Each structure stands twice: as structure tokens, then as C-alpha cells.
């Protein structure tokens, strides 16, 4: 059982640790708040609240690996919480038209992809499926196929070019002025 003397010693050690640490970083934390709030009084209030939060976790604060990082994370969280609590919402009028949230043309190409992928050789289909669709590392696929990485990359590039060529003709892709896809033929048209 701890004596009152042991408890007093622990409190004194914490007070010394907390006071020393706080004095080292108080100005830095104040400037952090001031830079985001642009109000000196509000920055001081936040600083005081942060100090109280640190006092609440007194048992673990001074034994943390990086108490400064904890303080800045807590400071950021305080600012985020305040922003969420005080942000303003604008009511939308009932008269606003509901816009058709049409998907982007590039997203619609997913309906054309399976058909065009079937027109490639089995090896090209496998390479594109494994690397571009399923996201396997190129080195892993190259090793499975018994190829060096440069040789595999060359085959992947050729397969992609063949797929592009087929998609351009089969899906009737049209480009906008900035070379982005603007439209194409797909099953639901």
C-alpha cells in the first residue's frame, strides 16, 4: 500500500515534469492556435483547455514517448471539433431541380471492357487482368510467367496498346479537345 508520502512524491514529480514541459512548448502551442484562429483571446482559451486536457491524463503524460506530439494532436482535434460544431449549414430550396447525376464517360467504359478484353489473346488477357484490374505487382506476374521484369513490362505495354486499339474501334470512343474521353457507344445506349 502506498503511503501518503509516495503519493505526494508522485504528484510533485508530475507537477515538475508537466510544468517544465509546458513552459518549453506553451508559446509554440499558442502560436499554433493563433495561426488557425486569428483571435488572441480565443487562442488563449484553447491553450488553457489543452493544458486541462493534459492534466486529466496526468498519470501517463510525462511517461509518453513524445508528449509534444500528443499535445499537437490534441490541439488539432480541438480545432476540428470546434469547426464541426460551429459550421453553418445552408438550407436548400425545395424549388431546386434535381440534377441527373450521370456517371462520367470514362466510368461507362466498364460496360465495354469485358467485350473488348475477350478479343485479346489469352496471354494478353491474363496480363491485363492480373496487373491492371486485379492490381497484382508486375514483378510477381513476371516471375510467374518466367520473364524478366523489363520483358514483362514490354509485353504489358503491347497488350495495353492492343486493348486500346480494340476499344477505340469497338466502343466508338470520341475525345474532347483536351484528349479526355467525352463519349462512346455502350450497351445501354
PDB file of C-alpha atoms in Angstrom:
ATOM      1  CA  UNK A   1       0.000   0.000   0.000  1.00  0.00           C
ATOM      2  CA  UNK A   2       1.298   3.444  -0.949  1.00  0.00           C
ATOM      3  CA  UNK A   3       1.866   5.900   1.787  1.00  0.00           C
ATOM      4  CA  UNK A   4       0.753   9.498   1.563  1.00  0.00           C
ATOM      5  CA  UNK A   5       4.417  10.399   1.164  1.00  0.00           C
ATOM      6  CA  UNK A   6       4.708   8.203  -2.006  1.00  0.00           C
ATOM      7  CA  UNK A   7       1.578   9.767  -3.477  1.00  0.00           C
ATOM      8  CA  UNK A   8       2.848  13.241  -2.693  1.00  0.00           C
ATOM      9  CA  UNK A   9       6.198  12.432  -4.311  1.00  0.00           C
ATOM     10  CA  UNK A  10       4.454  11.221  -7.491  1.00  0.00           C
ATOM     11  CA  UNK A  11       2.326  14.360  -7.650  1.00  0.00           C
ATOM     12  CA  UNK A  12       5.384  16.541  -7.175  1.00  0.00           C
ATOM     13  CA  UNK A  13       7.234  14.649  -9.929  1.00  0.00           C
ATOM     14  CA  UNK A  14       4.294  15.073 -12.284  1.00  0.00           C
ATOM     15  CA  UNK A  15       3.952  18.758 -11.441  1.00  0.00           C
ATOM     16  CA  UNK A  16       7.652  19.294 -12.105  1.00  0.00           C
ATOM     17  CA  UNK A  17       7.508  17.316 -15.371  1.00  0.00           C
ATOM     18  CA  UNK A  18       4.300  19.000 -16.554  1.00  0.00           C
ATOM     19  CA  UNK A  19       5.458  22.482 -15.599  1.00  0.00           C
ATOM     20  CA  UNK A  20       8.823  22.034 -17.262  1.00  0.00           C
ATOM     21  CA  UNK A  21       7.352  20.566 -20.414  1.00  0.00           C
ATOM     22  CA  UNK A  22       4.516  23.081 -20.620  1.00  0.00           C
ATOM     23  CA  UNK A  23       6.901  26.023 -20.221  1.00  0.00           C
ATOM     24  CA  UNK A  24       9.009  24.683 -23.100  1.00  0.00           C
ATOM     25  CA  UNK A  25       6.086  24.416 -25.532  1.00  0.00           C
ATOM     26  CA  UNK A  26       3.418  26.859 -24.348  1.00  0.00           C
ATOM     27  CA  UNK A  27       4.452  29.646 -26.746  1.00  0.00           C
ATOM     28  CA  UNK A  28       4.668  27.232 -29.677  1.00  0.00           C
ATOM     29  CA  UNK A  29       1.187  25.879 -28.931  1.00  0.00           C
ATOM     30  CA  UNK A  30      -0.211  29.393 -28.512  1.00  0.00           C
ATOM     31  CA  UNK A  31       1.166  30.376 -31.930  1.00  0.00           C
ATOM     32  CA  UNK A  32      -0.308  27.193 -33.399  1.00  0.00           C
ATOM     33  CA  UNK A  33      -3.765  28.162 -32.144  1.00  0.00           C
ATOM     34  CA  UNK A  34      -3.338  31.819 -33.048  1.00  0.00           C
ATOM     35  CA  UNK A  35      -2.364  30.923 -36.614  1.00  0.00           C
ATOM     36  CA  UNK A  36      -5.549  28.958 -37.090  1.00  0.00           C
ATOM     37  CA  UNK A  37      -7.974  31.103 -35.113  1.00  0.00           C
ATOM     38  CA  UNK A  38      -6.661  34.644 -35.751  1.00  0.00           C
ATOM     39  CA  UNK A  39      -8.033  35.714 -32.375  1.00  0.00           C
ATOM     40  CA  UNK A  40      -5.651  36.146 -29.450  1.00  0.00           C
ATOM     41  CA  UNK A  41      -8.261  35.627 -26.730  1.00  0.00           C
ATOM     42  CA  UNK A  42      -9.699  32.553 -28.377  1.00  0.00           C
ATOM     43  CA  UNK A  43      -6.176  31.132 -28.818  1.00  0.00           C
ATOM     44  CA  UNK A  44      -5.539  31.653 -25.086  1.00  0.00           C
ATOM     45  CA  UNK A  45      -8.810  29.888 -24.244  1.00  0.00           C
ATOM     46  CA  UNK A  46      -7.871  26.930 -26.414  1.00  0.00           C
ATOM     47  CA  UNK A  47      -4.419  26.833 -24.833  1.00  0.00           C
ATOM     48  CA  UNK A  48      -5.952  26.707 -21.363  1.00  0.00           C
ATOM     49  CA  UNK A  49      -8.345  23.916 -22.414  1.00  0.00           C
ATOM     50  CA  UNK A  50      -5.414  21.980 -23.827  1.00  0.00           C
ATOM     51  CA  UNK A  51      -3.499  22.330 -20.578  1.00  0.00           C
ATOM     52  CA  UNK A  52      -6.519  20.967 -18.689  1.00  0.00           C
ATOM     53  CA  UNK A  53      -6.699  18.007 -21.069  1.00  0.00           C
ATOM     54  CA  UNK A  54      -3.047  17.271 -20.352  1.00  0.00           C
ATOM     55  CA  UNK A  55      -3.714  17.493 -16.600  1.00  0.00           C
ATOM     56  CA  UNK A  56      -6.535  14.965 -16.946  1.00  0.00           C
ATOM     57  CA  UNK A  57      -4.119  12.353 -18.250  1.00  0.00           C
ATOM     58  CA  UNK A  58      -1.546  13.240 -15.608  1.00  0.00           C
ATOM     59  CA  UNK A  59      -0.649   9.600 -14.910  1.00  0.00           C
ATOM     60  CA  UNK A  60       0.554   8.937 -18.428  1.00  0.00           C
ATOM     61  CA  UNK A  61       1.512  12.359 -19.798  1.00  0.00           C
ATOM     62  CA  UNK A  62       5.088  12.500 -18.538  1.00  0.00           C
ATOM     63  CA  UNK A  63       5.762   8.867 -19.392  1.00  0.00           C
ATOM     64  CA  UNK A  64       4.764   9.299 -23.056  1.00  0.00           C
ATOM     65  CA  UNK A  65       7.448   8.835 -25.693  1.00  0.00           C
ATOM     66  CA  UNK A  66       6.542  12.148 -27.306  1.00  0.00           C
ATOM     67  CA  UNK A  67       4.234  14.341 -25.208  1.00  0.00           C
ATOM     68  CA  UNK A  68       4.721  17.238 -27.649  1.00  0.00           C
ATOM     69  CA  UNK A  69       3.177  15.174 -30.436  1.00  0.00           C
ATOM     70  CA  UNK A  70       0.252  14.306 -28.170  1.00  0.00           C
ATOM     71  CA  UNK A  71      -0.303  17.987 -27.390  1.00  0.00           C
ATOM     72  CA  UNK A  72      -0.342  18.991 -31.055  1.00  0.00           C
ATOM     73  CA  UNK A  73      -2.643  16.125 -31.973  1.00  0.00           C
ATOM     74  CA  UNK A  74      -4.997  17.109 -29.157  1.00  0.00           C
ATOM     75  CA  UNK A  75      -4.797  20.759 -30.312  1.00  0.00           C
ATOM     76  CA  UNK A  76      -5.703  19.797 -33.901  1.00  0.00           C
ATOM     77  CA  UNK A  77      -8.579  17.653 -32.657  1.00  0.00           C
ATOM     78  CA  UNK A  78      -9.879  20.548 -30.561  1.00  0.00           C
ATOM     79  CA  UNK A  79      -9.877  22.812 -33.618  1.00  0.00           C
ATOM     80  CA  UNK A  80     -11.603  20.180 -35.769  1.00  0.00           C
ATOM     81  CA  UNK A  81     -14.261  19.556 -33.114  1.00  0.00           C
ATOM     82  CA  UNK A  82     -14.919  23.290 -32.851  1.00  0.00           C
ATOM     83  CA  UNK A  83     -15.152  23.659 -36.621  1.00  0.00           C
ATOM     84  CA  UNK A  84     -17.615  20.779 -36.862  1.00  0.00           C
ATOM     85  CA  UNK A  85     -19.724  22.152 -34.040  1.00  0.00           C
ATOM     86  CA  UNK A  86     -19.849  25.710 -35.388  1.00  0.00           C
ATOM     87  CA  UNK A  87     -20.030  25.273 -39.141  1.00  0.00           C
ATOM     88  CA  UNK A  88     -23.020  26.809 -40.809  1.00  0.00           C
ATOM     89  CA  UNK A  89     -25.449  24.938 -42.987  1.00  0.00           C
ATOM     90  CA  UNK A  90     -27.465  26.470 -45.764  1.00  0.00           C
ATOM     91  CA  UNK A  91     -30.952  25.199 -46.287  1.00  0.00           C
ATOM     92  CA  UNK A  92     -31.614  24.220 -49.874  1.00  0.00           C
ATOM     93  CA  UNK A  93     -34.745  25.426 -51.550  1.00  0.00           C
ATOM     94  CA  UNK A  94     -37.405  22.892 -52.435  1.00  0.00           C
ATOM     95  CA  UNK A  95     -37.534  24.518 -55.880  1.00  0.00           C
ATOM     96  CA  UNK A  96     -34.024  23.431 -56.858  1.00  0.00           C
ATOM     97  CA  UNK A  97     -34.109  20.995 -59.734  1.00  0.00           C
ATOM     98  CA  UNK A  98     -32.740  17.533 -59.109  1.00  0.00           C
ATOM     99  CA  UNK A  99     -29.885  17.028 -61.493  1.00  0.00           C
ATOM    100  CA  UNK A 100     -29.320  13.689 -63.129  1.00  0.00           C
ATOM    101  CA  UNK A 101     -26.035  12.503 -61.648  1.00  0.00           C
ATOM    102  CA  UNK A 102     -24.825  10.880 -64.804  1.00  0.00           C
ATOM    103  CA  UNK A 103     -21.601   8.929 -64.494  1.00  0.00           C
ATOM    104  CA  UNK A 104     -18.511  10.137 -66.288  1.00  0.00           C
ATOM    105  CA  UNK A 105     -17.890   8.707 -69.771  1.00  0.00           C
ATOM    106  CA  UNK A 106     -14.688   7.012 -68.620  1.00  0.00           C
ATOM    107  CA  UNK A 107     -16.664   5.152 -65.917  1.00  0.00           C
ATOM    108  CA  UNK A 108     -19.168   3.934 -68.501  1.00  0.00           C
ATOM    109  CA  UNK A 109     -16.367   2.219 -70.378  1.00  0.00           C
ATOM    110  CA  UNK A 110     -16.580  -0.590 -67.825  1.00  0.00           C
ATOM    111  CA  UNK A 111     -19.511  -1.958 -69.822  1.00  0.00           C
ATOM    112  CA  UNK A 112     -17.374  -2.114 -72.935  1.00  0.00           C
ATOM    113  CA  UNK A 113     -14.230  -3.506 -71.306  1.00  0.00           C
ATOM    114  CA  UNK A 114     -15.269  -7.173 -70.871  1.00  0.00           C
ATOM    115  CA  UNK A 115     -16.261  -7.458 -74.543  1.00  0.00           C
ATOM    116  CA  UNK A 116     -13.038  -5.925 -75.805  1.00  0.00           C
ATOM    117  CA  UNK A 117     -10.873  -7.863 -73.371  1.00  0.00           C
ATOM    118  CA  UNK A 118     -12.232 -11.094 -74.862  1.00  0.00           C
ATOM    119  CA  UNK A 119     -10.813 -10.100 -78.249  1.00  0.00           C
ATOM    120  CA  UNK A 120      -7.222 -10.208 -76.961  1.00  0.00           C
ATOM    121  CA  UNK A 121      -5.055 -13.315 -76.866  1.00  0.00           C
ATOM    122  CA  UNK A 122      -5.265 -15.376 -73.667  1.00  0.00           C
ATOM    123  CA  UNK A 123      -1.818 -14.224 -72.593  1.00  0.00           C
ATOM    124  CA  UNK A 124      -2.681 -10.533 -73.121  1.00  0.00           C
ATOM    125  CA  UNK A 125      -5.987 -11.005 -71.286  1.00  0.00           C
ATOM    126  CA  UNK A 126      -4.162 -12.601 -68.355  1.00  0.00           C
ATOM    127  CA  UNK A 127      -1.528  -9.855 -68.177  1.00  0.00           C
ATOM    128  CA  UNK A 128      -4.081  -7.016 -68.208  1.00  0.00           C
ATOM    129  CA  UNK A 129      -6.450  -8.808 -65.836  1.00  0.00           C
ATOM    130  CA  UNK A 130      -3.684  -9.564 -63.325  1.00  0.00           C
ATOM    131  CA  UNK A 131      -1.887  -6.207 -63.397  1.00  0.00           C
ATOM    132  CA  UNK A 132      -4.435  -3.560 -64.326  1.00  0.00           C
ATOM    133  CA  UNK A 133      -7.689  -4.981 -62.996  1.00  0.00           C
ATOM    134  CA  UNK A 134      -6.663  -7.111 -60.000  1.00  0.00           C
ATOM    135  CA  UNK A 135      -3.630  -4.986 -59.142  1.00  0.00           C
ATOM    136  CA  UNK A 136      -1.019  -7.711 -58.686  1.00  0.00           C
ATOM    137  CA  UNK A 137       2.602  -6.496 -58.700  1.00  0.00           C
ATOM    138  CA  UNK A 138       4.252  -6.656 -62.101  1.00  0.00           C
ATOM    139  CA  UNK A 139       7.312  -8.411 -60.690  1.00  0.00           C
ATOM    140  CA  UNK A 140       5.161 -11.208 -59.275  1.00  0.00           C
ATOM    141  CA  UNK A 141       3.393 -11.798 -62.611  1.00  0.00           C
ATOM    142  CA  UNK A 142       6.699 -11.615 -64.490  1.00  0.00           C
ATOM    143  CA  UNK A 143       8.179 -14.311 -62.232  1.00  0.00           C
ATOM    144  CA  UNK A 144       5.087 -16.495 -62.683  1.00  0.00           C
ATOM    145  CA  UNK A 145       5.480 -16.226 -66.450  1.00  0.00           C
ATOM    146  CA  UNK A 146       9.239 -16.835 -66.277  1.00  0.00           C
ATOM    147  CA  UNK A 147      10.080 -13.405 -67.714  1.00  0.00           C
ATOM    148  CA  UNK A 148      12.461 -10.692 -66.668  1.00  0.00           C
ATOM    149  CA  UNK A 149      10.736  -7.532 -65.426  1.00  0.00           C
ATOM    150  CA  UNK A 150      11.736  -5.447 -68.497  1.00  0.00           C
ATOM    151  CA  UNK A 151      10.458  -8.170 -70.840  1.00  0.00           C
ATOM    152  CA  UNK A 152       7.197  -8.374 -68.905  1.00  0.00           C
ATOM    153  CA  UNK A 153       6.743  -4.588 -68.959  1.00  0.00           C
ATOM    154  CA  UNK A 154       7.217  -4.647 -72.722  1.00  0.00           C
ATOM    155  CA  UNK A 155       4.504  -7.316 -73.099  1.00  0.00           C
ATOM    156  CA  UNK A 156       2.181  -5.414 -70.784  1.00  0.00           C
ATOM    157  CA  UNK A 157       2.632  -2.249 -72.832  1.00  0.00           C
ATOM    158  CA  UNK A 158       1.891  -4.114 -76.080  1.00  0.00           C
ATOM    159  CA  UNK A 159      -1.218  -5.714 -74.501  1.00  0.00           C
ATOM    160  CA  UNK A 160      -2.460  -2.324 -73.324  1.00  0.00           C
ATOM    161  CA  UNK A 161      -1.936  -0.815 -76.768  1.00  0.00           C
ATOM    162  CA  UNK A 162      -3.848  -3.688 -78.391  1.00  0.00           C
ATOM    163  CA  UNK A 163      -6.684  -3.247 -75.885  1.00  0.00           C
ATOM    164  CA  UNK A 164      -6.785   0.480 -76.553  1.00  0.00           C
ATOM    165  CA  UNK A 165      -6.945  -0.103 -80.291  1.00  0.00           C
ATOM    166  CA  UNK A 166      -9.827  -2.566 -79.922  1.00  0.00           C
ATOM    167  CA  UNK A 167     -11.700  -0.289 -77.509  1.00  0.00           C
ATOM    168  CA  UNK A 168     -11.355   2.685 -79.848  1.00  0.00           C
ATOM    169  CA  UNK A 169     -12.984   0.793 -82.688  1.00  0.00           C
ATOM    170  CA  UNK A 170     -15.479  -1.403 -80.798  1.00  0.00           C
ATOM    171  CA  UNK A 171     -16.694   1.199 -78.287  1.00  0.00           C
ATOM    172  CA  UNK A 172     -16.501   4.107 -80.729  1.00  0.00           C
ATOM    173  CA  UNK A 173     -14.679   6.336 -78.261  1.00  0.00           C
ATOM    174  CA  UNK A 174     -14.605  10.048 -79.000  1.00  0.00           C
ATOM    175  CA  UNK A 175     -12.171  12.501 -77.450  1.00  0.00           C
ATOM    176  CA  UNK A 176     -12.717  16.073 -76.307  1.00  0.00           C
ATOM    177  CA  UNK A 177     -10.258  18.824 -77.242  1.00  0.00           C
ATOM    178  CA  UNK A 178      -8.083  18.133 -74.187  1.00  0.00           C
ATOM    179  CA  UNK A 179      -7.664  14.429 -75.169  1.00  0.00           C
ATOM    180  CA  UNK A 180     -10.002  13.257 -72.411  1.00  0.00           C
ATOM    181  CA  UNK A 181     -12.787  10.844 -73.290  1.00  0.00           C
ATOM    182  CA  UNK A 182     -16.039  12.689 -73.892  1.00  0.00           C
ATOM    183  CA  UNK A 183     -18.318   9.933 -75.072  1.00  0.00           C
ATOM    184  CA  UNK A 184     -18.589   6.438 -76.547  1.00  0.00           C
ATOM    185  CA  UNK A 185     -21.055   3.758 -77.570  1.00  0.00           C
ATOM    186  CA  UNK A 186     -22.012   1.315 -74.842  1.00  0.00           C
ATOM    187  CA  UNK A 187     -24.724  -1.280 -74.182  1.00  0.00           C
ATOM    188  CA  UNK A 188     -27.322   0.969 -72.535  1.00  0.00           C
ATOM    189  CA  UNK A 189     -27.461   3.500 -75.393  1.00  0.00           C
TER     190      UNK A 189
END
